[in-house]
Amino acid sequence: MSSAATRPTGPDDLWSVDEHLEDILSTVRPLEPIELQLLDAQGCVLVEDVTVPVSLPPFDNSSMDGYAVRVADVEGAGEEFPAVLDVVGDVAAGTADLVHVGPGQAARIMTGAPLPPGAEAVVPVEWTDGGLGEGPVSGMRARSLAPEGAEGQVRVHRPVEARAHVRDKGSDVKAGDRALEAGTILGPPQIALLAAIGRGTVRVRPRPRVVVLSTGSELVQPGEELAGGQIYDSNSFALTAAARDAGAIAYRVGAVADDTDTLRSAIEDQLVRADLLVTTGGVSVGAYDVVKEALSYAGDEDEAGGGVEFRKLAMQPGKPQGFGSIGPDHTPLLALPGNPVSSYVSFELFVRPAIRTLMGLTDVHRPRTRARLEADKALRSPKGRRQFLRGAYADGEVTLVGGTGSHLIAALAHADALIVVPEDVESVEPGAEVEVVLLG
Amino acid sequence: MSSAATRPTGPDDLWSVDEHLEDILSTVRPLEPIELQLLDAQGCVLVEDVTVPVSLPPFDNSSMDGYAVRVADVEGAGEEFPAVLDVVGDVAAGTADLVHVGPGQAARIMTGAPLPPGAEAVVPVEWTDGGLGEGPVSGMRARSLAPEGAEGQVRVHRPVEARAHVRDKGSDVKAGDRALEAGTILGPPQIALLAAIGRGTVRVRPRPRVVVLSTGSELVQPGEELAGGQIYDSNSFALTAAARDAGAIAYRVGAVADDTDTLRSAIEDQLVRADLLVTTGGVSVGAYDVVKEALSYAGDEDEAGGGVEFRKLAMQPGKPQGFGSIGPDHTPLLALPGNPVSSYVSFELFVRPAIRTLMGLTDVHRPRTRARLEADKALRSPKGRRQFLRGAYADGEVTLVGGTGSHLIAALAHADALIVVPEDVESVEPGAEVEVVLLG
């Protein structure tokens, strides 16, 4: 990556892919953290170290359904000569009012219930007669059907050691331990731990709200009829889906006609719900390139449209790109080219890392690997441009899907990787090793 | 996998992990397909082959901003002796009313605009003087600022071949081609293609609605105060998050007290929004095991609670499990054990594949790999039980995280894999190769 000092300065200078990316990632800042309910924080990045307020488990408790006993009372017990104990009551999970287990006594106890005072260990119910006076049982009868199980006598067929089948207070985590570190991404097991230690809310960076607008007077909503010269808007659908996939809350505005006032007012309208704006189309060298026209004027920087810079990248597809910020909050805006494949590739290379930076993630890029090119003939690539071709990757090999045209959206739907051909390479032979971006 | 004929039959027979899984997967059926708006279908499985109704692009169009010309008019043109053509108007994207390009004429054309009648190729604007009468230009001036660009004369500095910079009608996909096959999972590029061919809605299997209930009178909502004998409910949070992660729309009901009437009515209440019910706790051999008590009675099969079978699995953690269906629609229900680690492991092994089966996916399981066990001492595992231990996997090695206790939820939050120890293995030495489930 180059530093800002070496960036292209003239309007026709080409920016490298890395220079453009570096400009974006050095500008976009992680969103301010907010306190969220646990399940609303799923997939978000924790911004605080979380300490355990109370030891887990919070009290000694039984790991089995059985009988809480004193060790001396069951010493030497066997099936032939069982220890016979008086059952003094039930200890169910959630019970606060505990019976006391004295010499010659047992309390019937359930998994997770506190070990009652006096008891030293738990005998699993399968090692007893369950109070029925016959052989070993496989379980207890339901309390509601057989309330007498909480009293009477129980025959214990095996001895236990002290603390047997008891989970010690604090054996999972202790009060004061660090449960999770700042920077942790909250998946289901982390949410489980936070809930277990009693955290109902947690401080995280929220998911960014990404607004997607496509531009073009030729665009028609899918499902409607095409008139002459019209095509269906696919970019706003593709990029809304891709933004969600990257972790954002995405809003699709849909297609805006090629008119600067309409576009400016559509963008200003959306600012209130945007942490990032993405537009497609209108960024090239034509006379109707409305995004460029609406946003590149040198206005007050506190005014919408003040700070977006349009540039050419040494890249194919995706040469024309815009990046900057707009509105009173300097909301970042990425203006992507309008060809469906160009906009999708641009999204993967620039918008996805921006979204993940807003989320506070450190790993913002798609994984890359190297693969052997499986092809009939050499790939051609223009000198001085980094080319991204659609490919299908499997087991260390990548196959070209479709051609190089930036309108080949059908091929994109059957690709799962981008083949990268560097700026200084004009031809890649079949069998050569290439860099591949895995689209997941 | 065993067939139903060889399944355990007695109440105390152990089921293998595979037998239980096979019972679930052979019972749960993919949800009935519904027609969804494109963006609502993200992540869903297509159930129809989708055919291209109209060729893409639907008309010959320009791939550049430039001038639509006749080839003979620019033959031999150079910067010193440019071809001088009369500009007869603009062709913007979305234009239906096209100018005709006659001999000696050119139309200014924008990327994506239809090639006007009479024209045979497009000359990029950078190969012309842009109508300004000076040297080559780098782009067009905006139509709104310089309307005169659509008339006057243009000097062309380079010749072009027929069809140069023209994207042919149907060069991406042709009407009648198959765009996507039934069974395709709809990600952003597939949504892009569907939109591009004009599909506003699509027929897919919907995301299953999964209702998660935890049971236990000891459970308190995180954020509240613990009284004696109480712990925080973590299962309902963990499994709701995990169900979403698997692709479901998940509803967390929260903790229900250990009372059969309360539980039955909570479940009946939820049936209306459930494609799958998941409970935790109350499935073991204790006297207060409310899920077992409420759902295992042999009632009418059209009545809630009619068809859930409780069984013991040759598995650790996760021995007690229930599976069946309830209510008038025979909604599938999985009853998981209540220990947090047991319920999470059970979810991964049984509920996640059930959710993905409901979605119509064919690849329903977590990926598995083999790894070298990195450990100080041998892992011990009970004979006859398949054990699942929490591990951290990286680069072909897996390290045990925490111990074997099913209450070690803190360790789970730092694991990203499950180490599988088969039923017939009682000890695994450090350095041995083990099977690993990647939790991703």
Tab-separated table of N, CA and C in Angstrom, chain A residues 12 39 42 58-59 65 90 93-96 108 110 114 125 138-144 167 171-173 179 188-190 192-193 195-196 198-200 218 222-223 228-234 237-238 240-242 244 252 284-289 293 312 339 344 407-410 412-414, chain B residues 12 39 42 58-59 65 90 93-96 108 110 114 125 138-144 167 171-173 179 188-190 192-193 195-196 198-199 218 222-223 228-234 237-238 240-242 244 252 284-289 293 312 339 344 407-410 412-414:
chain	number	residue	atom	x	y	z
A	12	ASP	N	-6.335	12.618	-14.546
A	12	ASP	CA	-6.270	11.453	-15.434
A	12	ASP	C	-5.258	10.409	-14.984
A	39	LEU	N	-29.186	-10.759	22.067
A	39	LEU	CA	-29.456	-11.354	20.757
A	39	LEU	C	-29.360	-10.331	19.634
A	42	GLN	N	-25.641	-10.262	18.170
A	42	GLN	CA	-25.079	-11.421	17.445
A	42	GLN	C	-24.309	-10.960	16.217
A	58	PRO	N	-22.804	-20.960	40.481
A	58	PRO	CA	-22.795	-20.057	41.635
A	58	PRO	C	-22.894	-20.782	42.976
A	59	PHE	N	-23.079	-22.096	42.927
A	59	PHE	CA	-23.158	-22.878	44.168
A	59	PHE	C	-22.831	-24.325	43.805
A	65	ASP	N	-29.258	-36.832	38.512
A	65	ASP	CA	-30.478	-37.067	39.276
A	65	ASP	C	-30.160	-38.222	40.235
A	90	ASP	N	-37.108	-33.621	48.870
A	90	ASP	CA	-36.588	-33.403	47.516
A	90	ASP	C	-35.774	-32.118	47.463
A	93	ALA	N	-34.071	-28.411	41.192
A	93	ALA	CA	-33.329	-27.259	40.692
A	93	ALA	C	-34.145	-26.007	40.972
A	94	GLY	N	-33.456	-24.945	41.384
A	94	GLY	CA	-34.135	-23.693	41.680
A	94	GLY	C	-34.601	-23.560	43.114
A	95	THR	N	-34.419	-24.610	43.917
A	95	THR	CA	-34.835	-24.584	45.316
A	95	THR	C	-33.881	-23.719	46.134
A	96	ALA	N	-34.438	-22.833	46.939
A	96	ALA	CA	-33.585	-22.027	47.816
A	96	ALA	C	-33.624	-22.584	49.239
A	108	ARG	N	-33.501	-36.585	48.068
A	108	ARG	CA	-33.573	-36.859	46.630
A	108	ARG	C	-33.209	-35.563	45.907
A	110	MET	N	-32.051	-33.356	42.185
A	110	MET	CA	-32.147	-33.305	40.734
A	110	MET	C	-30.893	-32.633	40.155
A	114	PRO	N	-28.933	-27.385	44.192
A	114	PRO	CA	-27.839	-27.158	45.144
A	114	PRO	C	-27.642	-28.369	46.055
A	125	VAL	N	-29.354	-42.030	40.715
A	125	VAL	CA	-30.550	-42.822	40.996
A	125	VAL	C	-30.410	-44.261	40.489
A	138	SER	N	-34.070	-47.328	36.746
A	138	SER	CA	-33.415	-46.563	35.687
A	138	SER	C	-33.744	-45.076	35.778
A	139	GLY	N	-34.633	-44.698	36.692
A	139	GLY	CA	-34.945	-43.274	36.830
A	139	GLY	C	-35.959	-43.074	37.935
A	140	MET	N	-36.301	-41.807	38.177
A	140	MET	CA	-37.310	-41.491	39.191
A	140	MET	C	-38.678	-41.409	38.530
A	141	ARG	N	-39.714	-41.698	39.327
A	141	ARG	CA	-41.064	-41.428	38.822
A	141	ARG	C	-41.347	-39.944	39.016
A	142	ALA	N	-42.167	-39.400	38.112
A	142	ALA	CA	-42.467	-37.969	38.178
A	142	ALA	C	-43.074	-37.620	39.534
A	143	ARG	N	-42.636	-36.511	40.096
A	143	ARG	CA	-43.115	-36.004	41.373
A	143	ARG	C	-44.642	-35.878	41.396
A	144	SER	N	-45.199	-35.436	40.265
A	144	SER	CA	-46.647	-35.200	40.230
A	144	SER	C	-47.435	-36.504	40.280
A	167	ARG	N	-20.777	-30.699	41.142
A	167	ARG	CA	-20.047	-29.670	40.397
A	167	ARG	C	-19.761	-28.534	41.366
A	171	SER	N	-16.308	-23.818	39.431
A	171	SER	CA	-15.453	-24.730	38.656
A	171	SER	C	-15.475	-24.398	37.164
A	172	ASP	N	-16.466	-23.623	36.734
A	172	ASP	CA	-16.489	-23.219	35.323
A	172	ASP	C	-15.739	-21.891	35.172
A	173	VAL	N	-16.253	-20.832	35.769
A	173	VAL	CA	-15.520	-19.559	35.828
A	173	VAL	C	-15.679	-18.986	37.239
A	179	ALA	N	-14.134	-13.103	31.144
A	179	ALA	CA	-14.949	-14.032	30.353
A	179	ALA	C	-14.612	-13.877	28.876
A	188	PRO	N	-22.919	-17.662	18.734
A	188	PRO	CA	-23.764	-18.343	19.720
A	188	PRO	C	-23.035	-18.763	21.012
A	189	PRO	N	-21.837	-19.339	20.966
A	189	PRO	CA	-21.224	-19.754	22.243
A	189	PRO	C	-20.832	-18.572	23.130
A	190	GLN	N	-20.449	-17.450	22.514
A	190	GLN	CA	-20.099	-16.265	23.301
A	190	GLN	C	-21.364	-15.652	23.910
A	192	ALA	N	-23.925	-17.425	24.713
A	192	ALA	CA	-24.229	-18.374	25.795
A	192	ALA	C	-23.480	-17.991	27.067
A	193	LEU	N	-22.201	-17.699	26.935
A	193	LEU	CA	-21.392	-17.369	28.109
A	193	LEU	C	-21.862	-16.059	28.740
A	195	ALA	N	-24.823	-14.716	28.629
A	195	ALA	CA	-26.091	-14.962	29.316
A	195	ALA	C	-25.837	-15.707	30.624
A	196	ALA	N	-24.979	-16.705	30.578
A	196	ALA	CA	-24.717	-17.541	31.764
A	196	ALA	C	-24.164	-16.718	32.920
A	198	GLY	N	-24.931	-13.662	33.399
A	198	GLY	CA	-25.951	-12.704	33.805
A	198	GLY	C	-25.980	-11.401	33.029
A	199	ARG	N	-25.231	-11.330	31.936
A	199	ARG	CA	-25.235	-10.103	31.159
A	199	ARG	C	-26.448	-10.076	30.221
A	200	GLY	N	-27.345	-9.135	30.446
A	200	GLY	CA	-28.518	-9.008	29.587
A	200	GLY	C	-28.242	-8.135	28.383
A	218	GLU	N	-32.290	4.010	-17.773
A	218	GLU	CA	-32.656	2.800	-18.519
A	218	GLU	C	-33.162	1.686	-17.602
A	222	PRO	N	-37.421	-5.258	-11.732
A	222	PRO	CA	-37.755	-6.625	-12.157
A	222	PRO	C	-39.233	-6.917	-11.917
A	223	GLY	N	-39.831	-7.649	-12.838
A	223	GLY	CA	-41.259	-7.948	-12.712
A	223	GLY	C	-42.112	-7.038	-13.583
A	228	GLY	N	-38.319	-0.184	-25.083
A	228	GLY	CA	-37.097	-0.105	-25.885
A	228	GLY	C	-35.979	0.590	-25.126
A	229	GLY	N	-34.765	0.044	-25.248
A	229	GLY	CA	-33.610	0.677	-24.623
A	229	GLY	C	-33.511	0.470	-23.127
A	230	GLN	N	-34.468	-0.259	-22.543
A	230	GLN	CA	-34.455	-0.455	-21.092
A	230	GLN	C	-33.881	-1.822	-20.698
A	231	ILE	N	-33.334	-1.871	-19.510
A	231	ILE	CA	-32.902	-3.153	-18.930
A	231	ILE	C	-33.382	-3.181	-17.479
A	232	TYR	N	-33.296	-4.352	-16.879
A	232	TYR	CA	-33.717	-4.473	-15.492
A	232	TYR	C	-32.613	-4.013	-14.550
A	233	ASP	N	-33.019	-3.379	-13.467
A	233	ASP	CA	-32.085	-2.994	-12.415
A	233	ASP	C	-31.681	-4.249	-11.649
A	234	SER	N	-30.435	-4.614	-11.740
A	234	SER	CA	-29.986	-5.753	-10.928
A	234	SER	C	-29.019	-5.308	-9.840
A	237	PHE	N	-30.282	-4.797	-6.223
A	237	PHE	CA	-30.602	-6.069	-5.561
A	237	PHE	C	-29.319	-6.795	-5.154
A	238	ALA	N	-28.388	-6.871	-6.102
A	238	ALA	CA	-27.153	-7.614	-5.835
A	238	ALA	C	-26.393	-7.012	-4.660
A	240	THR	N	-27.446	-4.905	-2.282
A	240	THR	CA	-28.169	-4.971	-1.006
A	240	THR	C	-27.954	-6.351	-0.379
A	241	ALA	N	-28.082	-7.378	-1.204
A	241	ALA	CA	-27.837	-8.739	-0.703
A	241	ALA	C	-26.387	-8.896	-0.246
A	242	ALA	N	-25.462	-8.357	-1.025
A	242	ALA	CA	-24.038	-8.500	-0.677
A	242	ALA	C	-23.700	-7.716	0.591
A	244	ARG	N	-25.732	-7.148	3.137
A	244	ARG	CA	-26.233	-7.987	4.241
A	244	ARG	C	-25.274	-9.125	4.541
A	252	ARG	N	-32.341	-1.099	0.295
A	252	ARG	CA	-32.324	-0.914	-1.149
A	252	ARG	C	-33.257	0.234	-1.516
A	284	SER	N	-18.607	7.523	-15.019
A	284	SER	CA	-17.584	7.435	-16.060
A	284	SER	C	-17.415	8.764	-16.790
A	285	VAL	N	-17.145	8.708	-18.084
A	285	VAL	CA	-16.787	9.922	-18.825
A	285	VAL	C	-17.895	10.392	-19.751
A	286	GLY	N	-19.121	9.879	-19.561
A	286	GLY	CA	-20.222	10.244	-20.447
A	286	GLY	C	-20.853	11.575	-20.073
A	287	ALA	N	-21.773	12.019	-20.922
A	287	ALA	CA	-22.416	13.318	-20.723
A	287	ALA	C	-23.610	13.235	-19.777
A	288	TYR	N	-23.972	12.011	-19.383
A	288	TYR	CA	-25.134	11.819	-18.500
A	288	TYR	C	-24.728	11.106	-17.218
A	289	ASP	N	-23.444	11.247	-16.827
A	289	ASP	CA	-22.959	10.522	-15.654
A	289	ASP	C	-23.326	11.293	-14.394
A	293	GLU	N	-21.646	14.054	-11.715
A	293	GLU	CA	-22.064	15.437	-11.855
A	293	GLU	C	-22.678	15.960	-10.548
A	312	LYS	N	-9.840	7.259	-11.759
A	312	LYS	CA	-9.724	6.061	-12.598
A	312	LYS	C	-8.751	5.103	-11.946
A	339	ASN	N	-21.888	-1.175	-14.666
A	339	ASN	CA	-22.001	-2.522	-15.230
A	339	ASN	C	-22.122	-3.523	-14.094
A	344	TYR	N	-20.278	-5.417	-8.927
A	344	TYR	CA	-20.143	-6.510	-7.965
A	344	TYR	C	-18.683	-6.716	-7.552
A	407	HIS	N	-20.248	-7.303	-18.587
A	407	HIS	CA	-21.702	-7.447	-18.557
A	407	HIS	C	-22.126	-8.904	-18.373
A	408	LEU	N	-21.144	-9.793	-18.168
A	408	LEU	CA	-21.496	-11.214	-18.147
A	408	LEU	C	-22.004	-11.658	-16.777
A	409	ILE	N	-23.178	-11.181	-16.464
A	409	ILE	CA	-23.733	-11.406	-15.136
A	409	ILE	C	-24.156	-12.864	-14.940
A	410	ALA	N	-24.479	-13.551	-16.040
A	410	ALA	CA	-24.856	-14.962	-15.919
A	410	ALA	C	-23.673	-15.778	-15.422
A	412	LEU	N	-21.217	-14.712	-13.603
A	412	LEU	CA	-20.968	-14.365	-12.205
A	412	LEU	C	-21.778	-15.257	-11.258
A	413	ALA	N	-23.000	-15.581	-11.680
A	413	ALA	CA	-23.881	-16.384	-10.833
A	413	ALA	C	-23.396	-17.828	-10.712
A	414	HIS	N	-22.447	-18.210	-11.541
A	414	HIS	CA	-21.911	-19.565	-11.457
A	414	HIS	C	-20.462	-19.584	-10.990
B	12	ASP	N	-34.522	-48.634	27.853
B	12	ASP	CA	-33.182	-48.402	28.367
B	12	ASP	C	-32.087	-48.727	27.372
B	39	LEU	N	-35.273	-10.183	-2.573
B	39	LEU	CA	-34.388	-9.989	-1.414
B	39	LEU	C	-34.838	-10.775	-0.193
B	42	GLN	N	-33.058	-14.366	-0.164
B	42	GLN	CA	-31.610	-14.501	0.039
B	42	GLN	C	-31.293	-15.658	0.986
B	58	PRO	N	-30.673	-7.061	-23.835
B	58	PRO	CA	-31.857	-7.217	-24.690
B	58	PRO	C	-31.740	-6.496	-26.029
B	59	PHE	N	-30.660	-5.761	-26.239
B	59	PHE	CA	-30.439	-5.062	-27.520
B	59	PHE	C	-28.937	-4.801	-27.625
B	65	ASP	N	-18.501	5.147	-23.388
B	65	ASP	CA	-19.000	6.475	-23.721
B	65	ASP	C	-18.224	6.915	-24.960
B	90	ASP	N	-27.693	12.835	-29.318
B	90	ASP	CA	-27.220	11.985	-28.219
B	90	ASP	C	-28.029	10.691	-28.165
B	93	ALA	N	-28.435	6.179	-22.221
B	93	ALA	CA	-28.991	4.909	-21.749
B	93	ALA	C	-30.470	5.129	-21.431
B	94	GLY	N	-31.289	4.157	-21.815
B	94	GLY	CA	-32.716	4.271	-21.542
B	94	GLY	C	-33.502	4.934	-22.671
B	95	THR	N	-32.804	5.428	-23.685
B	95	THR	CA	-33.481	6.080	-24.804
B	95	THR	C	-34.177	5.048	-25.685
B	96	ALA	N	-35.424	5.315	-26.041
B	96	ALA	CA	-36.131	4.409	-26.958
B	96	ALA	C	-36.177	5.011	-28.355
B	108	ARG	N	-23.569	10.833	-30.526
B	108	ARG	CA	-22.859	10.703	-29.256
B	108	ARG	C	-23.611	9.642	-28.431
B	110	MET	N	-23.807	6.850	-24.958
B	110	MET	CA	-23.373	6.580	-23.591
B	110	MET	C	-23.316	5.056	-23.348
B	114	PRO	N	-28.571	1.930	-26.523
B	114	PRO	CA	-28.709	1.082	-27.718
B	114	PRO	C	-27.910	1.653	-28.889
B	125	VAL	N	-14.810	8.012	-26.550
B	125	VAL	CA	-14.647	9.473	-26.554
B	125	VAL	C	-13.170	9.865	-26.465
B	138	SER	N	-10.488	13.560	-22.507
B	138	SER	CA	-10.538	12.406	-21.608
B	138	SER	C	-11.975	12.045	-21.248
B	139	GLY	N	-12.936	12.861	-21.660
B	139	GLY	CA	-14.330	12.535	-21.358
B	139	GLY	C	-15.253	13.579	-21.950
B	140	MET	N	-16.546	13.379	-21.761
B	140	MET	CA	-17.532	14.333	-22.262
B	140	MET	C	-17.856	15.339	-21.168
B	141	ARG	N	-18.256	16.544	-21.566
B	141	ARG	CA	-18.782	17.499	-20.586
B	141	ARG	C	-20.240	17.123	-20.316
B	142	ALA	N	-20.685	17.386	-19.098
B	142	ALA	CA	-22.053	17.003	-18.731
B	142	ALA	C	-23.055	17.675	-19.673
B	143	ARG	N	-24.035	16.931	-20.077
B	143	ARG	CA	-25.098	17.415	-20.956
B	143	ARG	C	-25.749	18.689	-20.402
B	144	SER	N	-25.942	18.743	-19.099
B	144	SER	CA	-26.642	19.879	-18.500
B	144	SER	C	-25.805	21.158	-18.565
B	167	ARG	N	-21.752	-4.350	-27.357
B	167	ARG	CA	-22.132	-5.612	-26.702
B	167	ARG	C	-23.346	-6.142	-27.439
B	171	SER	N	-25.542	-11.665	-25.847
B	171	SER	CA	-24.172	-12.178	-25.654
B	171	SER	C	-23.948	-12.648	-24.207
B	172	ASP	N	-24.802	-12.230	-23.288
B	172	ASP	CA	-24.664	-12.706	-21.908
B	172	ASP	C	-25.505	-13.977	-21.737
B	173	VAL	N	-26.801	-13.855	-21.869
B	173	VAL	CA	-27.683	-15.043	-21.895
B	173	VAL	C	-28.733	-14.842	-22.980
B	179	ALA	N	-31.135	-20.160	-16.667
B	179	ALA	CA	-30.348	-19.214	-15.864
B	179	ALA	C	-29.837	-19.901	-14.601
B	188	PRO	N	-25.901	-13.310	-3.318
B	188	PRO	CA	-25.954	-12.055	-4.074
B	188	PRO	C	-25.794	-12.214	-5.597
B	189	PRO	N	-24.848	-12.994	-6.113
B	189	PRO	CA	-24.720	-13.060	-7.581
B	189	PRO	C	-25.922	-13.733	-8.248
B	190	GLN	N	-26.538	-14.687	-7.581
B	190	GLN	CA	-27.719	-15.347	-8.146
B	190	GLN	C	-28.909	-14.386	-8.115
B	192	ALA	N	-28.571	-11.198	-8.339
B	192	ALA	CA	-28.249	-10.259	-9.428
B	192	ALA	C	-28.764	-10.798	-10.764
B	193	LEU	N	-28.499	-12.060	-11.020
B	193	LEU	CA	-28.923	-12.643	-12.302
B	193	LEU	C	-30.449	-12.681	-12.410
B	195	ALA	N	-32.621	-10.736	-10.969
B	195	ALA	CA	-33.103	-9.368	-11.202
B	195	ALA	C	-32.835	-8.972	-12.649
B	196	ALA	N	-31.637	-9.287	-13.120
B	196	ALA	CA	-31.256	-8.870	-14.481
B	196	ALA	C	-32.176	-9.456	-15.538
B	198	GLY	N	-35.260	-10.045	-15.022
B	198	GLY	CA	-36.597	-9.497	-14.807
B	198	GLY	C	-37.459	-10.222	-13.802
B	199	ARG	N	-36.854	-11.141	-13.049
B	199	ARG	CA	-37.648	-11.865	-12.044
B	199	ARG	C	-37.761	-11.044	-10.768
B	218	GLU	N	-35.077	-23.105	38.005
B	218	GLU	CA	-33.896	-22.418	38.539
B	218	GLU	C	-33.432	-21.274	37.646
B	222	PRO	N	-31.001	-13.157	32.262
B	222	PRO	CA	-29.779	-12.360	32.457
B	222	PRO	C	-30.131	-10.893	32.685
B	223	GLY	N	-29.394	-10.249	33.565
B	223	GLY	CA	-29.659	-8.850	33.891
B	223	GLY	C	-30.448	-8.714	35.178
B	228	GLY	N	-30.989	-17.656	45.875
B	228	GLY	CA	-30.337	-18.923	46.179
B	228	GLY	C	-30.820	-20.047	45.262
B	229	GLY	N	-29.887	-20.856	44.792
B	229	GLY	CA	-30.256	-22.008	43.966
B	229	GLY	C	-30.560	-21.667	42.523
B	230	GLN	N	-30.478	-20.384	42.167
B	230	GLN	CA	-30.810	-19.992	40.795
B	230	GLN	C	-29.567	-19.786	39.932
B	231	ILE	N	-29.757	-19.968	38.634
B	231	ILE	CA	-28.699	-19.647	37.672
B	231	ILE	C	-29.348	-18.889	36.515
B	232	TYR	N	-28.514	-18.301	35.690
B	232	TYR	CA	-29.047	-17.569	34.548
B	232	TYR	C	-29.390	-18.520	33.403
B	233	ASP	N	-30.470	-18.194	32.707
B	233	ASP	CA	-30.847	-18.936	31.497
B	233	ASP	C	-29.884	-18.552	30.379
B	234	SER	N	-29.095	-19.489	29.921
B	234	SER	CA	-28.233	-19.188	28.772
B	234	SER	C	-28.657	-19.980	27.542
B	237	PHE	N	-30.831	-18.297	24.847
B	237	PHE	CA	-30.070	-17.310	24.066
B	237	PHE	C	-29.138	-17.998	23.081
B	238	ALA	N	-28.404	-18.981	23.584
B	238	ALA	CA	-27.418	-19.666	22.742
B	238	ALA	C	-28.084	-20.332	21.541
B	240	THR	N	-31.125	-19.814	20.236
B	240	THR	CA	-31.772	-18.876	19.320
B	240	THR	C	-30.724	-18.310	18.359
B	241	ALA	N	-29.578	-17.922	18.926
B	241	ALA	CA	-28.493	-17.411	18.079
B	241	ALA	C	-28.001	-18.490	17.109
B	242	ALA	N	-27.872	-19.713	17.608
B	242	ALA	CA	-27.372	-20.802	16.761
B	242	ALA	C	-28.372	-21.161	15.661
B	244	ARG	N	-30.482	-19.073	14.196
B	244	ARG	CA	-30.316	-18.019	13.185
B	244	ARG	C	-29.103	-18.271	12.330
B	252	ARG	N	-37.053	-16.680	20.494
B	252	ARG	CA	-36.702	-17.119	21.837
B	252	ARG	C	-37.894	-16.888	22.762
B	284	SER	N	-34.289	-35.883	31.467
B	284	SER	CA	-33.481	-36.953	32.043
B	284	SER	C	-34.321	-37.865	32.939
B	285	VAL	N	-33.722	-38.386	34.010
B	285	VAL	CA	-34.403	-39.397	34.813
B	285	VAL	C	-34.876	-38.858	36.152
B	286	GLY	N	-34.897	-37.522	36.308
B	286	GLY	CA	-35.303	-36.937	37.577
B	286	GLY	C	-36.813	-36.902	37.749
B	287	ALA	N	-37.237	-36.491	38.971
B	287	ALA	CA	-38.666	-36.470	39.295
B	287	ALA	C	-39.336	-35.185	38.839
B	288	TYR	N	-38.531	-34.229	38.335
B	288	TYR	CA	-39.085	-32.938	37.905
B	288	TYR	C	-38.777	-32.694	36.433
B	289	ASP	N	-38.575	-33.753	35.658
B	289	ASP	CA	-38.203	-33.600	34.257
B	289	ASP	C	-39.447	-33.348	33.417
B	293	GLU	N	-42.188	-35.414	31.020
B	293	GLU	CA	-43.490	-35.688	31.618
B	293	GLU	C	-44.622	-35.090	30.762
B	312	LYS	N	-32.115	-42.615	25.333
B	312	LYS	CA	-30.746	-42.373	25.791
B	312	LYS	C	-29.796	-42.633	24.640
B	339	ASN	N	-28.019	-29.087	30.331
B	339	ASN	CA	-26.703	-28.524	30.578
B	339	ASN	C	-26.290	-27.714	29.366
B	344	TYR	N	-25.811	-27.288	23.616
B	344	TYR	CA	-25.154	-26.698	22.443
B	344	TYR	C	-24.604	-27.780	21.515
B	407	HIS	N	-20.758	-28.701	31.982
B	407	HIS	CA	-21.151	-27.362	32.428
B	407	HIS	C	-20.098	-26.317	32.077
B	408	LEU	N	-19.048	-26.700	31.338
B	408	LEU	CA	-17.952	-25.768	31.109
B	408	LEU	C	-18.231	-24.838	29.939
B	409	ILE	N	-19.186	-23.951	30.176
B	409	ILE	CA	-19.641	-23.066	29.122
B	409	ILE	C	-18.597	-22.014	28.775
B	410	ALA	N	-17.729	-21.676	29.719
B	410	ALA	CA	-16.682	-20.693	29.427
B	410	ALA	C	-15.727	-21.246	28.380
B	412	LEU	N	-16.443	-23.430	26.092
B	412	LEU	CA	-17.151	-23.488	24.816
B	412	LEU	C	-16.997	-22.180	24.040
B	413	ALA	N	-16.999	-21.071	24.785
B	413	ALA	CA	-16.908	-19.757	24.139
B	413	ALA	C	-15.532	-19.506	23.538
B	414	HIS	N	-14.574	-20.345	23.869
B	414	HIS	CA	-13.238	-20.188	23.296
B	414	HIS	C	-12.873	-21.331	22.365
